[in-house]
Amino acid sequence: MLPAYVPNPVAAATGGGRPIDGGRCWSDGKRIFGDGKTIRGLIFGIGGGVAIGLLQILLQSMVNISFLPAHTFLSVILFAIGALLGDLVKSFFKRRRGLGRGEKWPIADQYDLVIGAFVLVLIVDPGWVQSVITLPIALAILIITPLLHRGANILGYVLGIKEVPW
């Protein structure tokens, strides 16, 4: 899951600049995504996810780690892009609900990247999911994701990257 886990913190750390929505509002008068979703963050976030995924592929080819799912170049790209698309979709709906930047939205905040990553991979490369993601792996993802999310947010807060520790 590293190609899906890495993009959000990289985007947060490297973001800033022009918002993806260009400051525009939806028909309800609320921002489409908000100032926290920037073009630079999107580009660097995807790049970070792809970089860690390529490193995983390289390491798995050098060291026989057969118990971990084997990524492909395509799965890495789809996970990285899908994670940030999931985050954008969540942000869109947070704005519709009247939740501001950084406000908590339990469950959605933790699983948006997983849902986005898997939806994109299922659309483009369903065979990879069927051949690689077993029930134990899926359960591990469901258990580990909120723990990693919380830890990454606390670290981001301590480092001054995030304004809130959630």
CSV table of C-alpha atoms in Angstrom, one decimal:
chain,number,residue,atom,x,y,z
A,1,MET,CA,0.0,0.0,0.0
A,2,LEU,CA,3.0,2.3,0.2
A,3,PRO,CA,2.3,3.8,-3.3
A,4,ALA,CA,-1.1,4.8,-2.0
A,5,TYR,CA,0.0,5.8,1.6
A,6,VAL,CA,2.9,8.0,0.5
A,7,PRO,CA,1.1,10.6,-1.8
A,8,ASN,CA,-1.0,12.4,0.8
A,9,PRO,CA,1.8,13.2,3.2
A,10,VAL,CA,4.1,14.2,0.3
A,11,ALA,CA,1.4,16.4,-1.1
A,12,ALA,CA,0.9,18.0,2.3
A,13,ALA,CA,4.6,18.6,2.7
A,14,THR,CA,5.2,19.9,-0.8
A,15,GLY,CA,1.9,21.6,-1.5
A,16,GLY,CA,1.1,25.3,-1.7
A,17,GLY,CA,0.6,27.5,-4.6
A,18,ARG,CA,-2.3,27.4,-7.0
A,19,PRO,CA,-5.3,25.4,-5.8
A,20,ILE,CA,-6.6,22.6,-8.1
A,21,ASP,CA,-10.0,24.3,-8.2
A,22,GLY,CA,-8.5,27.6,-9.1
A,23,GLY,CA,-10.5,29.2,-6.2
A,24,ARG,CA,-13.8,28.4,-8.0
A,25,CYS,CA,-17.0,27.4,-6.2
A,26,TRP,CA,-19.5,24.7,-6.9
A,27,SER,CA,-23.2,25.5,-7.7
A,28,ASP,CA,-23.8,25.5,-3.9
A,29,GLY,CA,-21.5,28.5,-3.5
A,30,LYS,CA,-18.9,26.5,-1.6
A,31,ARG,CA,-15.3,25.9,-2.8
A,32,ILE,CA,-15.0,22.8,-5.0
A,33,PHE,CA,-12.0,21.4,-3.1
A,34,GLY,CA,-10.4,24.3,-1.1
A,35,ASP,CA,-7.0,25.8,-0.7
A,36,GLY,CA,-5.5,22.7,0.7
A,37,LYS,CA,-5.6,20.8,-2.6
A,38,THR,CA,-2.9,22.3,-4.8
A,39,ILE,CA,-1.5,21.5,-8.3
A,40,ARG,CA,2.0,21.3,-6.8
A,41,GLY,CA,0.9,19.0,-4.0
A,42,LEU,CA,-0.9,16.7,-6.5
A,43,ILE,CA,2.1,16.5,-8.8
A,44,PHE,CA,4.7,15.9,-6.0
A,45,GLY,CA,2.3,13.5,-4.2
A,46,ILE,CA,1.8,11.3,-7.2
A,47,GLY,CA,5.6,11.5,-7.8
A,48,GLY,CA,6.3,10.4,-4.2
A,49,GLY,CA,3.9,7.5,-4.5
A,50,VAL,CA,5.4,6.3,-7.8
A,51,ALA,CA,8.9,6.7,-6.5
A,52,ILE,CA,8.2,4.5,-3.4
A,53,GLY,CA,6.4,2.0,-5.6
A,54,LEU,CA,9.3,1.7,-8.0
A,55,LEU,CA,11.6,1.3,-5.0
A,56,GLN,CA,9.4,-1.5,-3.8
A,57,ILE,CA,9.5,-3.2,-7.2
A,58,LEU,CA,13.3,-2.9,-7.2
A,59,LEU,CA,13.7,-4.3,-3.7
A,60,GLN,CA,11.4,-7.2,-4.4
A,61,SER,CA,13.4,-8.1,-7.5
A,62,MET,CA,16.6,-8.0,-5.5
A,63,VAL,CA,15.4,-9.7,-2.4
A,64,ASN,CA,12.9,-12.6,-2.5
A,65,ILE,CA,10.0,-11.2,-0.5
A,66,SER,CA,7.3,-13.5,-1.8
A,67,PHE,CA,4.9,-12.9,1.1
A,68,LEU,CA,4.3,-9.3,0.1
A,69,PRO,CA,2.1,-8.4,-2.9
A,70,ALA,CA,4.1,-7.8,-6.0
A,71,HIS,CA,3.4,-4.4,-7.7
A,72,THR,CA,3.6,-3.7,-11.3
A,73,PHE,CA,4.5,-0.4,-12.9
A,74,LEU,CA,0.8,0.1,-13.7
A,75,SER,CA,-0.4,-0.8,-10.2
A,76,VAL,CA,2.1,1.7,-8.7
A,77,ILE,CA,0.9,4.6,-10.9
A,78,LEU,CA,-2.8,3.7,-10.4
A,79,PHE,CA,-2.3,3.5,-6.6
A,80,ALA,CA,-0.6,6.9,-6.4
A,81,ILE,CA,-3.1,8.6,-8.6
A,82,GLY,CA,-6.1,6.9,-7.1
A,83,ALA,CA,-5.1,7.7,-3.6
A,84,LEU,CA,-5.1,11.5,-4.3
A,85,LEU,CA,-8.2,11.2,-6.4
A,86,GLY,CA,-9.9,9.6,-3.4
A,87,ASP,CA,-8.7,12.4,-1.3
A,88,LEU,CA,-10.1,15.0,-3.8
A,89,VAL,CA,-13.5,13.3,-3.9
A,90,LYS,CA,-13.6,13.3,-0.1
A,91,SER,CA,-12.6,17.0,0.0
A,92,PHE,CA,-15.4,17.7,-2.5
A,93,PHE,CA,-18.0,16.0,-0.2
A,94,LYS,CA,-16.5,17.6,2.9
A,95,ARG,CA,-17.1,21.1,1.4
A,96,ARG,CA,-20.7,20.1,0.5
A,97,ARG,CA,-21.2,19.1,4.1
A,98,GLY,CA,-19.9,22.4,5.3
A,99,LEU,CA,-16.7,21.0,6.8
A,100,GLY,CA,-13.7,23.2,6.6
A,101,ARG,CA,-10.1,22.4,5.8
A,102,GLY,CA,-8.6,20.2,8.5
A,103,GLU,CA,-12.0,19.4,10.2
A,104,LYS,CA,-12.5,15.7,11.2
A,105,TRP,CA,-14.6,13.4,9.1
A,106,PRO,CA,-14.1,10.0,10.8
A,107,ILE,CA,-13.7,7.0,8.5
A,108,ALA,CA,-13.8,9.1,5.3
A,109,ASP,CA,-10.5,10.7,6.4
A,110,GLN,CA,-8.8,7.4,7.0
A,111,TYR,CA,-10.1,5.3,4.0
A,112,ASP,CA,-10.4,7.9,1.2
A,113,LEU,CA,-7.0,7.0,-0.2
A,114,VAL,CA,-7.6,3.2,0.0
A,115,ILE,CA,-11.0,3.5,-1.7
A,116,GLY,CA,-9.6,5.8,-4.4
A,117,ALA,CA,-6.6,3.6,-5.1
A,118,PHE,CA,-8.6,0.4,-5.3
A,119,VAL,CA,-11.4,1.9,-7.4
A,120,LEU,CA,-8.9,3.2,-10.0
A,121,VAL,CA,-7.0,-0.1,-10.1
A,122,LEU,CA,-10.3,-2.1,-10.3
A,123,ILE,CA,-11.3,0.0,-13.3
A,124,VAL,CA,-8.0,-0.1,-15.2
A,125,ASP,CA,-6.4,-3.4,-14.0
A,126,PRO,CA,-8.9,-5.6,-12.2
A,127,GLY,CA,-6.7,-8.7,-12.9
A,128,TRP,CA,-4.0,-7.3,-10.7
A,129,VAL,CA,-6.4,-7.0,-7.8
A,130,GLN,CA,-7.8,-10.4,-8.3
A,131,SER,CA,-4.4,-12.1,-8.5
A,132,VAL,CA,-2.6,-10.1,-5.7
A,133,ILE,CA,-5.1,-9.0,-3.0
A,134,THR,CA,-6.1,-11.9,-0.8
A,135,LEU,CA,-8.5,-11.8,2.1
A,136,PRO,CA,-5.7,-11.6,4.7
A,137,ILE,CA,-4.1,-8.7,2.8
A,138,ALA,CA,-7.4,-6.9,2.5
A,139,LEU,CA,-7.9,-7.3,6.3
A,140,ALA,CA,-4.4,-6.1,7.0
A,141,ILE,CA,-5.1,-3.0,4.9
A,142,LEU,CA,-8.3,-2.3,6.8
A,143,ILE,CA,-6.6,-2.6,10.1
A,144,ILE,CA,-3.3,-0.8,9.4
A,145,THR,CA,-4.7,2.1,7.4
A,146,PRO,CA,-6.3,4.1,10.3
A,147,LEU,CA,-3.2,3.4,12.5
A,148,LEU,CA,-0.8,4.7,9.9
A,149,HIS,CA,-3.1,7.6,9.1
A,150,ARG,CA,-3.2,8.7,12.7
A,151,GLY,CA,0.6,8.3,13.1
A,152,ALA,CA,1.4,10.2,10.0
A,153,ASN,CA,-1.0,13.1,11.0
A,154,ILE,CA,0.6,13.4,14.4
A,155,LEU,CA,4.1,13.4,12.9
A,156,GLY,CA,2.9,16.1,10.3
A,157,TYR,CA,1.5,18.2,13.2
A,158,VAL,CA,4.8,17.9,15.2
A,159,LEU,CA,6.8,18.8,12.1
A,160,GLY,CA,4.6,21.8,11.4
A,161,ILE,CA,3.2,20.5,8.1
A,162,LYS,CA,-0.3,20.0,9.4
A,163,GLU,CA,-2.3,22.5,11.5
A,164,VAL,CA,-4.2,19.8,13.4
A,165,PRO,CA,-3.0,16.3,14.6
A,166,TRP,CA,-5.9,14.3,13.0
